[in-house]
Coordinates of C-alpha atoms and ligand atoms in Angstrom, one line a residue:
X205 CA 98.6 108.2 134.9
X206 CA 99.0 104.9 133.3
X207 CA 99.8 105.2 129.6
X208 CA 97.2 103.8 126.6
X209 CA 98.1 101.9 123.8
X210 CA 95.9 101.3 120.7
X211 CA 96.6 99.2 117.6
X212 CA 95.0 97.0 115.6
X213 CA 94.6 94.6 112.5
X214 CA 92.0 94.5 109.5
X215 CA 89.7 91.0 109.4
X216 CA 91.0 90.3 106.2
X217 CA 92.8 86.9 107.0
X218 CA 94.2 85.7 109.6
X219 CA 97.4 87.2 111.0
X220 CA 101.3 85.9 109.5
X221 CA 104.9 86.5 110.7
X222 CA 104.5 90.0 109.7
X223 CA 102.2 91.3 112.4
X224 CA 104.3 89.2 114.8
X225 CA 107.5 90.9 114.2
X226 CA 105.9 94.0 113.4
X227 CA 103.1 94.6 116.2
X228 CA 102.3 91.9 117.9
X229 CA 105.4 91.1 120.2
X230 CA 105.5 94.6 121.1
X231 CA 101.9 94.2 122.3
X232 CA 102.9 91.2 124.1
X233 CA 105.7 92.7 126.3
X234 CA 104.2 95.7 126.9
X235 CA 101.0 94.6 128.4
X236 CA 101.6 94.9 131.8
X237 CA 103.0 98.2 131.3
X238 CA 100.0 100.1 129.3
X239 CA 96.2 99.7 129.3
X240 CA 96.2 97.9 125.8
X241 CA 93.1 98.6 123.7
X242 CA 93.6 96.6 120.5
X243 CA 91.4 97.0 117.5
X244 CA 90.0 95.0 114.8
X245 CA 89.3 96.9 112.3
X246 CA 86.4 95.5 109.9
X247 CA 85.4 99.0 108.8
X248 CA 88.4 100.0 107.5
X249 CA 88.6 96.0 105.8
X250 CA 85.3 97.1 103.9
X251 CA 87.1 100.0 102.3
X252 CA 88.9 97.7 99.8
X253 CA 86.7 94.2 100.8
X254 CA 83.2 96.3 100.6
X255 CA 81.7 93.5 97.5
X256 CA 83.3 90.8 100.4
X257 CA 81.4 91.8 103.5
X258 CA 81.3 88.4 104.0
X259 CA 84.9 87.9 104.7
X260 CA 84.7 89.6 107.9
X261 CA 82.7 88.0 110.6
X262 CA 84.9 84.6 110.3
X263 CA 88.0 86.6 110.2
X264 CA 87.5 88.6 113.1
X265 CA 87.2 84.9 115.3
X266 CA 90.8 84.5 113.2
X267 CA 92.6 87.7 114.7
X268 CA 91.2 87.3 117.6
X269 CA 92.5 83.8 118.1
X270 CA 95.6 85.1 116.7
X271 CA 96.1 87.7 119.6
X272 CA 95.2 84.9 122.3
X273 CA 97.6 82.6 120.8
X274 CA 100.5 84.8 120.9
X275 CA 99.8 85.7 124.2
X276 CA 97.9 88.7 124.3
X277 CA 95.9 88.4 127.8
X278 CA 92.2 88.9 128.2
X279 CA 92.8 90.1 131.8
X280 CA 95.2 92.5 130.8
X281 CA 93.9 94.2 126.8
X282 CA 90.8 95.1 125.3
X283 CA 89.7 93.5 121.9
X284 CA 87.4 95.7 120.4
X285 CA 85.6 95.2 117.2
X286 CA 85.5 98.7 115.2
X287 CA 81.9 98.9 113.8
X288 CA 80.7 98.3 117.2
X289 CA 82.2 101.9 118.2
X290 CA 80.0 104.2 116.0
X291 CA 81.1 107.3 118.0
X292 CA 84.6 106.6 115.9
X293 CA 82.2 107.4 112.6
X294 CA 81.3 110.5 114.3
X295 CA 84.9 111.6 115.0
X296 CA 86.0 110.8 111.6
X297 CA 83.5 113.1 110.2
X298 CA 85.2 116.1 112.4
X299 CA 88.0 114.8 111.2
X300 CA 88.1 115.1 107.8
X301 CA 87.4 119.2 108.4
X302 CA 90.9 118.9 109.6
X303 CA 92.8 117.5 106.4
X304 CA 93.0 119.0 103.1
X305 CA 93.1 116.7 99.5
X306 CA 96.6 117.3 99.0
X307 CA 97.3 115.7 102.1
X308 CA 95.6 112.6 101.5
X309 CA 96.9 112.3 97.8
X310 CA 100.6 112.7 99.1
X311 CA 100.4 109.4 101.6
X312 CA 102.9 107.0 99.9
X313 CA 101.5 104.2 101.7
X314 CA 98.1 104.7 100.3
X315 CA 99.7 105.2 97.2
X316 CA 101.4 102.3 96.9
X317 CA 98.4 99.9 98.6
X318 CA 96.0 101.8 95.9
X319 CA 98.4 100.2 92.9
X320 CA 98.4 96.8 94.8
X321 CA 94.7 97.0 94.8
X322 CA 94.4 97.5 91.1
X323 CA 90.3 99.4 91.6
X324 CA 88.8 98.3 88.3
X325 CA 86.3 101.3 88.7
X326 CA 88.4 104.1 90.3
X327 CA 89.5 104.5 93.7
X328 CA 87.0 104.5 96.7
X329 CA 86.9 107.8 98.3
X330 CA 86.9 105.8 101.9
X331 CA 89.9 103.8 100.9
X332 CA 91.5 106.8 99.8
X333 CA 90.6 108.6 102.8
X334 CA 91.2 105.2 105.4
X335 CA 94.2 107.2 107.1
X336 CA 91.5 109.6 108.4
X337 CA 89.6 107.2 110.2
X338 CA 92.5 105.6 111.7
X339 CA 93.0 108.9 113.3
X340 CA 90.4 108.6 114.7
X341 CA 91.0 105.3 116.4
X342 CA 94.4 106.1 117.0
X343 CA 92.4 109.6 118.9
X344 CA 89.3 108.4 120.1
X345 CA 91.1 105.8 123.1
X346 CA 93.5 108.6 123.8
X347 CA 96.3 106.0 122.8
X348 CA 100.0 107.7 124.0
X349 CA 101.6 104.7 122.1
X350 CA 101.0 102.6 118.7
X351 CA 103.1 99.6 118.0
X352 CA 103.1 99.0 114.4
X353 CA 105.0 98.1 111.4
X354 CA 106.8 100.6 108.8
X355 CA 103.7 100.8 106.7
X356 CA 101.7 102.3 108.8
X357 CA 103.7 105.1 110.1
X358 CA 102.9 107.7 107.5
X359 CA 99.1 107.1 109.2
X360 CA 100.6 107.5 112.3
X361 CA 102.2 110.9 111.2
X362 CA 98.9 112.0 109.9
X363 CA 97.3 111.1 113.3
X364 CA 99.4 113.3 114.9
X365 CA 99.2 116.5 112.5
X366 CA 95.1 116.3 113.1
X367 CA 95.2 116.2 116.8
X368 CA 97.7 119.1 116.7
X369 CA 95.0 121.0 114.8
X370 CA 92.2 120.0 116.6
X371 CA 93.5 120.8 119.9
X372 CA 94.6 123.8 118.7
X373 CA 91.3 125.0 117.3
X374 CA 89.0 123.7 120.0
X375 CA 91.5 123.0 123.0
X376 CA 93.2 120.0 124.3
X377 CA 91.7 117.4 124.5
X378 CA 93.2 115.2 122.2
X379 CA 96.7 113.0 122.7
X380 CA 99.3 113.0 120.1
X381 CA 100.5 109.6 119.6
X382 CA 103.6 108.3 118.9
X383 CA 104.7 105.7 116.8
X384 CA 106.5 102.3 118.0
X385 CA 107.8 100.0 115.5
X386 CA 108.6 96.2 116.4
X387 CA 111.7 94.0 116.1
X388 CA 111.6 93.9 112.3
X389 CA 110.0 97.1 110.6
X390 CA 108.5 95.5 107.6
X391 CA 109.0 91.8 107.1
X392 CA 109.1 90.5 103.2
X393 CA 106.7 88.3 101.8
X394 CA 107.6 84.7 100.8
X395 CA 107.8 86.3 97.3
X396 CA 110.2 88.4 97.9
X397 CA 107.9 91.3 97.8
X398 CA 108.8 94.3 100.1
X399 CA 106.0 93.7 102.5
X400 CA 104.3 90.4 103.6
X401 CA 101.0 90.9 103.6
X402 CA 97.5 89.2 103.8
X403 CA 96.1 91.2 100.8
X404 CA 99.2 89.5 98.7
X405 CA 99.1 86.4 99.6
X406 CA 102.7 85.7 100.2
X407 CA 102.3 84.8 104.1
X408 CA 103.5 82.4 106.6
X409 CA 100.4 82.3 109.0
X410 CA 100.6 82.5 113.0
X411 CA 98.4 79.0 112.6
X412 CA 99.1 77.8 109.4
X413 CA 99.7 73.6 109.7
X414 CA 103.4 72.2 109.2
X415 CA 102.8 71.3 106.2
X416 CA 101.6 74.5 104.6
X417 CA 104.5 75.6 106.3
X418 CA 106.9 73.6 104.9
X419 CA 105.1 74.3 101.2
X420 CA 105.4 78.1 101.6
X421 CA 109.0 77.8 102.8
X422 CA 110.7 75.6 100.0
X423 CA 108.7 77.8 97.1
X424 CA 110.1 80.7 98.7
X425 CA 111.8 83.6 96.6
X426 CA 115.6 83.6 97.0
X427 CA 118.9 84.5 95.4
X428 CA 117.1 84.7 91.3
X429 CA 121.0 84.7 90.0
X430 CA 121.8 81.6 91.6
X431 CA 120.9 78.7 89.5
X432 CA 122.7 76.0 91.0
X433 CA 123.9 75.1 94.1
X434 CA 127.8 75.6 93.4
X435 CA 126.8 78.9 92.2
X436 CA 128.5 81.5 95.0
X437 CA 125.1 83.6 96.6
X438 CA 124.0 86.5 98.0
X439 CA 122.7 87.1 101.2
X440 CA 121.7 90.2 102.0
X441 CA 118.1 91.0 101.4
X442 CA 117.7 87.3 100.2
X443 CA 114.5 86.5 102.1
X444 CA 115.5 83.4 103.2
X445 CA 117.7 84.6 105.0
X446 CA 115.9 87.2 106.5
X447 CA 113.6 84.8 108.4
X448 CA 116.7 82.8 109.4
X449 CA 118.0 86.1 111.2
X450 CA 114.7 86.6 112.6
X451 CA 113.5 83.3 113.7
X452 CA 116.5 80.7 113.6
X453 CA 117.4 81.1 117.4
X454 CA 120.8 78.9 116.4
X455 CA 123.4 82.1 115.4
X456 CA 125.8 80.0 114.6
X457 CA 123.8 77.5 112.2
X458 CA 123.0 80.9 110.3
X459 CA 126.4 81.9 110.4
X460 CA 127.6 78.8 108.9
X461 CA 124.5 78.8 106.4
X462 CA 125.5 82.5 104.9
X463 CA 129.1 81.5 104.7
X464 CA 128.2 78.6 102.5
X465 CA 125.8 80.2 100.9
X466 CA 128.2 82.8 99.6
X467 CA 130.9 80.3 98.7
X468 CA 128.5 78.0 96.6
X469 CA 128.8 75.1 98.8
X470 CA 125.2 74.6 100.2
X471 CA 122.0 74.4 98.4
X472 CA 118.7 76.5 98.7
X473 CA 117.2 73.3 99.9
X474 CA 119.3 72.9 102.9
X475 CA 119.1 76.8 103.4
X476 CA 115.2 76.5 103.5
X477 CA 115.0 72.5 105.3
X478 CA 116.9 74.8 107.9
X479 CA 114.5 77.4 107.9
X480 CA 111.8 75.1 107.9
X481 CA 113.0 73.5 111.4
X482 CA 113.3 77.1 112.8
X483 CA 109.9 78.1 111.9
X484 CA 108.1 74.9 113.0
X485 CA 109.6 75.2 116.6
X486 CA 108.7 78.9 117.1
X487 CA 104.6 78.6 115.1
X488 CA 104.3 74.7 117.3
X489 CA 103.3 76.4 121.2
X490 CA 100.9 79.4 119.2
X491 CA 99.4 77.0 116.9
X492 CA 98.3 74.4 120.0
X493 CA 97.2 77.0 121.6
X494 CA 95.0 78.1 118.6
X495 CA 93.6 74.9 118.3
X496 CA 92.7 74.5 122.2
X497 CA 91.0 77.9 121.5
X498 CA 88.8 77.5 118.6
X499 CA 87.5 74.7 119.9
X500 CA 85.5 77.2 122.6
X501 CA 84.9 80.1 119.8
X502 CA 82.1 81.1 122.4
X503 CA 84.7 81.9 125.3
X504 CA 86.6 84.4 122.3
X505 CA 83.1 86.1 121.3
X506 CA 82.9 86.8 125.2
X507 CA 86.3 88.3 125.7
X508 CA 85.5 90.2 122.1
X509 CA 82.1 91.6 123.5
X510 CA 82.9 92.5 127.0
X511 CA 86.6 94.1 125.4
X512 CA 84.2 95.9 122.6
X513 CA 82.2 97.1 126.0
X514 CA 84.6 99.0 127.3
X515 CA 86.4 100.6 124.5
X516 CA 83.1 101.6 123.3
X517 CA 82.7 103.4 127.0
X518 CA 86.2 105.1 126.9
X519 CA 85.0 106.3 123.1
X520 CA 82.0 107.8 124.9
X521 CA 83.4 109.4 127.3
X522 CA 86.4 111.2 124.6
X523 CA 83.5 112.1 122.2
X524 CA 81.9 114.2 125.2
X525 CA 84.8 115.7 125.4
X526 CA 85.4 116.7 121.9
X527 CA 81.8 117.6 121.2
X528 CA 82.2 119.7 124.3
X529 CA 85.7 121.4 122.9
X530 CA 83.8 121.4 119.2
X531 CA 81.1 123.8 121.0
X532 CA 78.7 121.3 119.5
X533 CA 77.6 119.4 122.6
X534 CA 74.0 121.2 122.5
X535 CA 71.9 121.7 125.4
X536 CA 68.3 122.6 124.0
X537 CA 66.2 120.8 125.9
Ligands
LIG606 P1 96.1 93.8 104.4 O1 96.9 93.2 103.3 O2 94.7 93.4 104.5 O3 96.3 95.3 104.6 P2 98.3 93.4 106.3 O4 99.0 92.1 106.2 O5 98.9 94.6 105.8 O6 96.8 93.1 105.7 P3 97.2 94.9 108.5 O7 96.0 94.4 109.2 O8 97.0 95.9 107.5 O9 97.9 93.6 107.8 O10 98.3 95.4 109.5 C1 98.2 95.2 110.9 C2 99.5 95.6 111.6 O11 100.5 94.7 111.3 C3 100.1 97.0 111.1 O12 100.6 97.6 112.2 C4 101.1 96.6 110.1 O13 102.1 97.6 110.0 C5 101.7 95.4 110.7 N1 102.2 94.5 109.6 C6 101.5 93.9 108.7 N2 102.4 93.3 107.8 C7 103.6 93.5 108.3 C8 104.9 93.1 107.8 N3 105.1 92.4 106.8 N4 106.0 93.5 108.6 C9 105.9 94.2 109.7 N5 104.6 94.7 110.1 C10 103.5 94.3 109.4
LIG607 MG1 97.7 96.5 105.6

């Protein structure tokens, strides 16, 4: 049988380098190989956006374009819109019998997103309890495979405790999926921060214009010991360079970049002007294609709805099965 993945992204903005690298390339090559079911996830963007509900219907058009644009293909992967699927409510709800508190409190991703978030008046128990849910995606499409970035794999790992449990208790029905993580696990932010992110605002955008580009690029964090451009550098984990190793096809121009860099004889600004080339040439072909896109936001909303159709079949179709494992699925009548 031909193997399932499922992934997905929260409406929360649209997507940056990070899901690229993380998620989305993997997507990309591997679409011919596996029936691709790919998620938007607007419920799970409420638990921490849920005084913004707002945000989500215009960002939802922005992933979506976002997947196209890369080259995710309508032919090939389903784009399904998560509140449209309210059998995944239903399986969350089984599935929170299936996790105990201390679990939950122990997630360090959670952990660390929850102190990000700074929750003025405590922390919401569906934030909190968001990696339940996304077992529930991760479950419901019967997903063998789920590309994602570092992040996300304690969720992953949590996914695959409950459907151990649950097919245990009530039979198999349930797939444990595995983890897949793209070319770079978890790409920094332009601050330096450990994870770029749409939350933080420290992104490079999939469609972002040259010239935010360029901004973004020449404020970026870099070496925060090297004052002047004489000054010998470092290069390891200097963001900068990062992206340079990631998206500067030109080996050798990033070779010769480093060298100088750690010798004091080239300045940030070249480092970055560099950077800024190499970045341009790879975001010019996905942001065209955006445009061309957007401009026919009607064709998206009919590959979003007829995507959402048949995920929301497949999601059927396992909740039979589970209510039928679950000695739940009642026949009184
Ligand atoms: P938010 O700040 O709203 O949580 P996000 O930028 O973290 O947004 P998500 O929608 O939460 O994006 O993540 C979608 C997918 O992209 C996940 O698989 C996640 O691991 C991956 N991803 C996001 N940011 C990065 C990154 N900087 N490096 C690698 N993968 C990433
Ligand atoms: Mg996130």
């Amino acid at each position: 049988m031909i193997k399932r993945i499922l992934t997905g992204d929260r409406p929360t903005g649209p997507l940056h380098l990070g899901h690229f690298v993380g998620s989305l390339q993997n997507r990309v090559r591997l679409q011919d190989e596996y029936d691709t079911y790919v998620l938007i996830a607007d419920v799970q963007a409420l638990t921490d956006n849920f005084e913004h509900p707002e945000k989500l219907e215009a960002n939802i058009l922005e992933v979506a374009l976002d997947y196209l644009a890369v080259g995710l293909d309508p032919e090939k992967v389903r784009i399904v819109v998560q509140s449209m699927v309210p059998e995944l409510t239903e399986l969350t709800i089984y599935f929170m019998n299936l996790v105990t508190v201390a679990t939950l409190e122990r997630n360090p991703t959670v952990k660390e997103e929850i102190k990000q978030r700074n929750f003025v008046k405590g922390v919401p128990v569906g934030f909190w309890s968001y990696p339940i849910s996304q077992a529930a995606d991760i479950a419901i499409f019967k997903a063998d495979l789920v590309p994602v970035g570092e992040d996300q794999l304690p969720m992953i790992e949590q996914t695959r405790e409950i459907v151990r449990r649950f097919n245990r208790l009530y039979g198999k029905v349930l797939i444990e999926p595995r983890a897949m993580l793209g070319a770079v696990a978890r790409l920094p932010g332009t601050d330096g921060g450990a994870k770029m992110s749409k939350s933080v605002g420290n992104c490079i955008c999939l469609g972002d214009p040259p010239e935010q580009v360029r901004k973004r690029v020449m404020s970026m964090f870099t070496d925060p010991k090297r004052i002047h451009p004489t000054d010998p550098g470092t290069v390891e984990g200097n963001p900068v360079f990062t992206y340079h190793d990631v998206f500067n096809p030109d080996q050798a121009e990033v070779e010769d970049l480093k060298e100088r860099y750690r010798k004091g004889t080239v300045g940030d600004v070249e480092v970055k002007q560099r950077l800024f080339e190499a970045l341009d040439s790879f975001l010019s072909p996905i942001r065209e294609r955006r445009e061309q896109l957007a401009a026919n936001p009607k064709r998206v909303y009919e590959i979003i709805m007829e995507g959402t159709r048949t995920g929301r079949a497949l999601a059927q179709s396992t909740m039979a099965d589970v209510r039928h494992a679950m000695k739940i699925a009642y026949k009184f009548a």
